[in-house]
CSV table of C-alpha atoms in Angstrom, one decimal:
chain,number,residue,atom,x,y,z
A,1,UNK,CA,10.9,49.2,-26.3
A,2,UNK,CA,10.8,46.2,-27.4
A,3,UNK,CA,13.2,45.1,-24.6
A,4,UNK,CA,10.7,46.4,-22.6
A,5,UNK,CA,7.5,44.9,-23.7
A,6,UNK,CA,9.8,41.3,-23.6
A,7,UNK,CA,10.7,41.9,-19.6
A,8,UNK,CA,6.2,42.6,-19.2
A,9,UNK,CA,5.4,39.1,-21.2
A,10,UNK,CA,8.1,37.4,-18.8
A,11,UNK,CA,7.0,39.3,-15.6
A,12,UNK,CA,2.8,38.4,-16.2
A,13,UNK,CA,4.1,34.8,-17.3
A,14,UNK,CA,2.7,32.7,-14.1
A,15,UNK,CA,5.5,31.3,-12.0
A,16,UNK,CA,5.4,27.9,-11.7
A,17,UNK,CA,7.9,26.0,-9.1
A,18,UNK,CA,10.3,24.0,-10.2
A,19,UNK,CA,9.2,20.5,-9.9
A,20,UNK,CA,11.0,19.2,-7.2
A,21,UNK,CA,12.5,14.9,-9.2
A,22,UNK,CA,10.3,12.9,-6.0
A,23,UNK,CA,11.4,10.0,-8.0
A,24,UNK,CA,15.3,10.5,-8.4
A,25,UNK,CA,14.6,12.3,-4.1
A,26,UNK,CA,13.1,8.1,-3.6
A,27,UNK,CA,15.7,6.6,-5.7
A,28,UNK,CA,18.6,9.1,-3.2
A,29,UNK,CA,17.4,7.6,0.2
A,30,UNK,CA,19.7,6.5,2.3
A,31,UNK,CA,19.1,3.0,4.1
A,32,UNK,CA,18.7,4.5,7.7
A,33,UNK,CA,15.9,7.1,5.1
A,34,UNK,CA,14.0,4.1,4.4
A,35,UNK,CA,14.3,2.0,8.0
A,36,UNK,CA,12.6,5.9,9.3
A,37,UNK,CA,10.3,5.9,6.6
A,38,UNK,CA,8.5,2.1,7.7
A,39,UNK,CA,8.4,3.1,10.7
A,40,UNK,CA,6.6,6.5,9.7
A,41,UNK,CA,3.8,4.1,7.5
A,42,UNK,CA,3.5,2.1,10.2
A,43,UNK,CA,3.0,4.3,13.2
A,44,UNK,CA,0.7,6.0,10.4
A,45,UNK,CA,-1.4,3.4,10.1
A,46,UNK,CA,-1.7,3.7,13.9
A,47,UNK,CA,-5.2,5.3,13.1
A,48,UNK,CA,-6.3,3.8,9.7
A,49,UNK,CA,-9.8,2.4,9.8
A,50,UNK,CA,-9.5,-0.7,11.3
A,51,UNK,CA,-10.2,-3.1,8.0
A,52,UNK,CA,-8.2,-0.4,4.8
A,53,UNK,CA,-5.7,-0.5,4.5
A,54,UNK,CA,-1.9,-1.8,5.4
A,55,UNK,CA,1.8,0.2,6.0
A,56,UNK,CA,2.9,-0.3,3.0
A,57,UNK,CA,-0.4,0.4,1.3
A,58,UNK,CA,-0.9,3.2,2.6
A,59,UNK,CA,3.5,4.0,2.2
A,60,UNK,CA,2.6,2.8,-1.5
A,61,UNK,CA,-0.2,4.9,-2.7
A,62,UNK,CA,0.9,7.9,-0.5
A,63,UNK,CA,4.4,7.6,-2.8
A,64,UNK,CA,2.2,7.1,-5.8
A,65,UNK,CA,0.1,10.6,-4.5
A,66,UNK,CA,3.7,11.7,-4.2
A,67,UNK,CA,5.5,10.3,-8.0
A,68,UNK,CA,1.9,11.7,-10.3
A,69,UNK,CA,2.6,15.3,-8.3
A,70,UNK,CA,-1.0,14.7,-6.9
A,71,UNK,CA,0.3,16.3,-4.0
A,72,UNK,CA,3.5,19.0,-5.4
A,73,UNK,CA,6.1,18.7,-3.0
A,74,UNK,CA,6.4,21.9,-1.6
A,75,UNK,CA,10.2,23.3,-1.5
A,76,UNK,CA,12.3,23.4,1.6
A,77,UNK,CA,10.3,20.0,3.5
A,78,UNK,CA,12.6,17.1,3.8
A,79,UNK,CA,11.0,14.5,1.2
A,80,UNK,CA,10.1,12.2,4.1
A,81,UNK,CA,8.5,14.2,6.1
A,82,UNK,CA,6.5,15.4,2.9
A,83,UNK,CA,5.3,11.6,2.4
A,84,UNK,CA,4.6,11.4,5.8
A,85,UNK,CA,2.7,14.1,5.7
A,86,UNK,CA,1.0,12.8,2.4
A,87,UNK,CA,0.9,9.6,4.5
A,88,UNK,CA,-1.9,11.6,7.4
A,89,UNK,CA,-3.6,13.2,5.0
A,90,UNK,CA,-4.6,9.7,3.4
A,91,UNK,CA,-5.3,8.7,6.8
A,92,UNK,CA,-8.4,10.9,7.3
A,93,UNK,CA,-9.1,10.2,3.2
A,94,UNK,CA,-10.0,6.2,4.6
A,95,UNK,CA,-11.7,7.2,7.3
A,96,UNK,CA,-13.9,9.1,5.1
A,97,UNK,CA,-14.4,6.3,2.3
A,98,UNK,CA,-15.1,4.4,5.3
A,99,UNK,CA,-17.5,6.3,6.5
A,100,UNK,CA,-19.1,6.4,2.6
A,101,UNK,CA,-19.1,2.6,2.9
A,102,UNK,CA,-20.9,2.4,5.9
A,103,UNK,CA,-23.6,5.1,4.8
A,104,UNK,CA,-22.9,6.8,7.7
A,105,UNK,CA,-23.9,11.2,8.3
A,106,UNK,CA,-21.9,13.5,6.6
A,107,UNK,CA,-21.2,15.4,9.1
A,108,UNK,CA,-18.2,12.5,10.3
A,109,UNK,CA,-16.2,13.6,7.0
A,110,UNK,CA,-15.3,16.5,8.7
A,111,UNK,CA,-12.2,15.2,10.8
A,112,UNK,CA,-13.7,12.6,12.2
A,113,UNK,CA,-15.0,14.5,15.3
A,114,UNK,CA,-18.0,13.0,17.3
A,115,UNK,CA,-17.2,9.9,15.2
A,116,UNK,CA,-18.1,6.6,17.9
A,117,UNK,CA,-16.6,4.4,15.6
A,118,UNK,CA,-13.1,6.4,15.1
A,119,UNK,CA,-13.2,7.3,18.8
A,120,UNK,CA,-12.8,3.9,19.6
A,121,UNK,CA,-10.1,2.9,17.2
A,122,UNK,CA,-8.3,5.5,18.7
A,123,UNK,CA,-8.8,4.7,22.2
A,124,UNK,CA,-7.9,1.1,20.5
A,125,UNK,CA,-4.8,3.0,19.4
A,126,UNK,CA,-4.1,4.3,22.3
A,127,UNK,CA,-3.8,1.3,24.7
A,128,UNK,CA,-1.4,-0.7,21.5
A,129,UNK,CA,0.8,2.4,21.8
A,130,UNK,CA,0.4,2.7,25.8
A,131,UNK,CA,1.3,-1.5,25.8
A,132,UNK,CA,4.4,-1.5,24.4
A,133,UNK,CA,5.4,1.3,27.3
A,134,UNK,CA,4.2,-0.3,29.3
A,135,UNK,CA,7.8,-1.2,31.6
A,136,UNK,CA,9.4,2.3,31.1
A,137,UNK,CA,7.8,4.4,33.6
A,138,UNK,CA,9.3,7.7,32.4
A,139,UNK,CA,8.1,6.0,29.3
A,140,UNK,CA,4.5,6.4,29.8
A,141,UNK,CA,5.1,9.8,31.4
A,142,UNK,CA,6.3,11.4,28.4
A,143,UNK,CA,3.8,8.9,26.2
A,144,UNK,CA,0.8,9.9,28.7
A,145,UNK,CA,2.2,14.3,28.5
A,146,UNK,CA,1.7,13.9,24.4
A,147,UNK,CA,-1.4,12.1,24.3
A,148,UNK,CA,-2.4,15.5,26.2
A,149,UNK,CA,-0.9,17.8,24.1
A,150,UNK,CA,1.5,18.9,26.1
A,151,UNK,CA,5.2,20.8,24.7
A,152,UNK,CA,8.2,19.4,26.3
A,153,UNK,CA,8.8,21.9,29.1
A,154,UNK,CA,5.3,20.9,29.9
A,155,UNK,CA,5.8,17.2,30.0
A,156,UNK,CA,9.0,17.8,31.9
A,157,UNK,CA,8.2,20.5,34.7
A,158,UNK,CA,4.9,18.2,35.8
A,159,UNK,CA,6.3,15.4,36.0
A,160,UNK,CA,10.0,16.7,37.5
A,161,UNK,CA,12.0,15.5,35.1
A,162,UNK,CA,15.5,16.4,33.8
A,163,UNK,CA,16.5,17.4,30.6
A,164,UNK,CA,18.9,14.4,31.0
A,165,UNK,CA,16.6,12.3,31.6
A,166,UNK,CA,13.6,13.3,29.4
A,167,UNK,CA,16.0,13.3,25.7
A,168,UNK,CA,17.1,9.9,27.6
A,169,UNK,CA,13.4,9.0,27.6
A,170,UNK,CA,12.1,10.6,24.0
A,171,UNK,CA,15.8,8.4,22.7
A,172,UNK,CA,14.5,5.2,24.5
A,173,UNK,CA,10.2,5.7,23.8
A,174,UNK,CA,12.5,6.3,19.5
A,175,UNK,CA,14.4,2.7,20.2
A,176,UNK,CA,11.2,1.6,21.1
A,177,UNK,CA,8.7,3.2,18.3
A,178,UNK,CA,12.2,1.5,15.8
A,179,UNK,CA,12.6,-2.1,17.0
A,180,UNK,CA,9.3,-3.0,17.5
A,181,UNK,CA,7.2,-1.8,15.0
A,182,UNK,CA,7.1,-4.3,12.6
A,183,UNK,CA,5.1,-6.3,16.0
A,184,UNK,CA,2.4,-4.2,15.8
A,185,UNK,CA,-0.9,-4.6,14.9
A,186,UNK,CA,-4.3,-4.2,15.9
A,187,UNK,CA,-5.9,-6.1,18.8
B,1,UNK,CA,-12.8,20.2,15.4
B,2,UNK,CA,-12.0,17.6,17.4
B,3,UNK,CA,-12.2,17.4,20.8
B,4,UNK,CA,-9.5,18.0,23.8
B,5,UNK,CA,-8.5,15.1,25.1
B,6,UNK,CA,-11.5,12.5,23.1
B,7,UNK,CA,-9.1,10.1,22.0
B,8,UNK,CA,-9.0,10.9,18.6
B,9,UNK,CA,-7.5,14.7,20.1
B,10,UNK,CA,-5.0,12.4,22.1
B,11,UNK,CA,-4.2,9.6,18.8
B,12,UNK,CA,-3.4,12.6,16.7
B,13,UNK,CA,-1.4,14.5,19.7
B,14,UNK,CA,0.7,11.2,20.0
B,15,UNK,CA,1.3,10.3,16.7
B,16,UNK,CA,2.0,13.8,15.3
B,17,UNK,CA,4.6,13.8,18.0
B,18,UNK,CA,6.0,10.2,17.2
B,19,UNK,CA,6.2,11.3,14.1
B,20,UNK,CA,8.7,13.9,15.3
B,21,UNK,CA,10.8,12.0,17.1
B,22,UNK,CA,11.5,9.8,15.1
B,23,UNK,CA,12.2,11.9,11.3
B,24,UNK,CA,15.0,14.1,13.4
B,25,UNK,CA,16.2,10.8,14.9
B,26,UNK,CA,19.9,10.8,14.9
B,27,UNK,CA,21.1,8.3,11.9
B,28,UNK,CA,22.5,5.7,14.0
B,29,UNK,CA,19.7,4.9,16.1
B,30,UNK,CA,18.2,3.5,13.4
B,31,UNK,CA,20.0,1.1,12.1
B,32,UNK,CA,21.0,0.8,16.5
B,33,UNK,CA,17.4,-0.2,16.7
B,34,UNK,CA,17.1,-2.1,14.1
B,35,UNK,CA,19.8,-5.3,14.9
B,36,UNK,CA,18.2,-4.6,18.7
B,37,UNK,CA,15.5,-6.2,17.0
B,38,UNK,CA,17.1,-9.3,15.5
B,39,UNK,CA,16.0,-8.3,11.9
B,40,UNK,CA,18.7,-8.1,9.8
B,41,UNK,CA,19.4,-4.4,7.6
B,42,UNK,CA,19.5,-5.5,4.3
B,43,UNK,CA,16.6,-7.5,4.1
B,44,UNK,CA,14.3,-4.9,5.4
B,45,UNK,CA,16.0,-2.2,2.9
B,46,UNK,CA,15.5,-4.6,0.1
B,47,UNK,CA,11.5,-4.4,1.1
B,48,UNK,CA,11.3,-0.8,1.5
B,49,UNK,CA,13.1,-0.5,-1.9
B,50,UNK,CA,11.1,-2.7,-3.0
B,51,UNK,CA,7.8,-0.8,-2.5
B,52,UNK,CA,9.0,2.1,-3.3
B,53,UNK,CA,10.6,1.1,-7.1
B,54,UNK,CA,6.4,-0.7,-7.5
B,55,UNK,CA,4.8,2.7,-6.5
B,56,UNK,CA,7.3,4.0,-9.5
B,57,UNK,CA,6.9,0.9,-11.9
B,58,UNK,CA,3.8,2.2,-11.2
B,59,UNK,CA,3.6,5.2,-11.7
B,60,UNK,CA,5.4,5.1,-15.1
B,61,UNK,CA,3.5,2.5,-16.2
B,62,UNK,CA,1.2,6.2,-16.3
B,63,UNK,CA,-1.9,4.9,-14.8
B,64,UNK,CA,-4.9,7.4,-14.6
B,65,UNK,CA,-5.8,4.9,-10.8
B,66,UNK,CA,-4.4,7.8,-9.0
B,67,UNK,CA,-5.5,11.3,-9.0
B,68,UNK,CA,-5.6,14.4,-7.0
B,69,UNK,CA,-7.5,13.5,-4.4
B,70,UNK,CA,-10.0,15.8,-4.2
B,71,UNK,CA,-10.9,14.9,-7.7
B,72,UNK,CA,-12.0,11.9,-6.8
B,73,UNK,CA,-13.8,12.7,-4.2
B,74,UNK,CA,-15.5,15.2,-6.7
B,75,UNK,CA,-15.7,12.5,-9.1
B,76,UNK,CA,-17.0,10.2,-6.8
B,77,UNK,CA,-20.1,12.1,-5.4
B,78,UNK,CA,-20.7,14.1,-9.5
B,79,UNK,CA,-21.0,9.9,-10.8
B,80,UNK,CA,-22.5,8.5,-7.9
B,81,UNK,CA,-19.9,5.5,-7.7
B,82,UNK,CA,-17.5,4.3,-5.2
B,83,UNK,CA,-13.9,4.8,-6.2
B,84,UNK,CA,-13.1,0.8,-5.3
B,85,UNK,CA,-14.5,0.5,-9.1
B,86,UNK,CA,-12.4,2.6,-11.7
B,87,UNK,CA,-9.7,-0.3,-12.7
B,88,UNK,CA,-6.6,0.7,-11.9
B,89,UNK,CA,-3.4,-0.3,-13.2
B,90,UNK,CA,-2.3,-3.3,-13.5
B,91,UNK,CA,-5.4,-5.0,-14.8
B,92,UNK,CA,-7.4,-5.4,-12.2
B,93,UNK,CA,-10.7,-4.1,-10.4
B,94,UNK,CA,-10.7,-2.3,-7.1
B,95,UNK,CA,-13.9,-4.7,-5.5
B,96,UNK,CA,-13.5,-2.6,-2.1
B,97,UNK,CA,-10.6,0.2,-0.1
B,98,UNK,CA,-9.5,-3.4,1.7
B,99,UNK,CA,-9.7,-6.2,-0.4
B,100,UNK,CA,-7.4,-4.7,-3.9
B,101,UNK,CA,-5.1,-3.4,-1.4
B,102,UNK,CA,-4.7,-6.7,0.9
B,103,UNK,CA,-4.6,-8.0,-2.6
B,104,UNK,CA,-1.4,-5.9,-4.0
B,105,UNK,CA,1.3,-7.5,-1.8
B,106,UNK,CA,1.6,-8.3,2.5
């Protein structure tokens, strides 16, 4: 009987997922992952308000929040994907803060729809990314397809690319981003 | 809701797709690309490692500077002041988001 009541007590306890050790996982990142993390931070920094954080600020803040548990690291999600998600949220948060500072309408807070300043910044960022691939016609096609929200298969069919051409182009895009990450800046 | 076809929709879609590419890049592609750029791999890695260590050290300081964003937003609205004015871990006040972050490190 005692055993049963103990069991009931155990079941009624809230089940907290085991806290994942972000610090240990960060310390264990390979050199490749560090480079990948930098490239992702630089990429995400493209969607920040133009007068705000730098890519390193963005990464620093994301890591701080992850370490503090402000953003719990879900089980089964790789650390880099998790940090990328935190950086993505931080970019939206920076825009909300930017609008609050400038006393702009609160409707801009809800994801930034119809925000002319954010639309303008997005157009500039898109132009900067497209310039990066100006000499690569196939890459520009893929980039244009991605901007339109097309899936890989749709892009391939739309631009009449073979699977091999598409994969080779994606590889070039990845290398270009990794190679030129440090050269990106606001116009 | 962001309208399809708007620059913001395009940028979000593109960044998400490129991020997936970077996350999925094969291990050998990353150092190869860095080599092509002429940057020294160990220097770049040290730079990122230093940035991470800085964040780890700041976190271990037990700083209250980084609260969950929803708590911060709530506090900001309740108290009617900007979060940037709160003291941060290393004893300097954040005057504004831009200036505080840019004074950290570059």
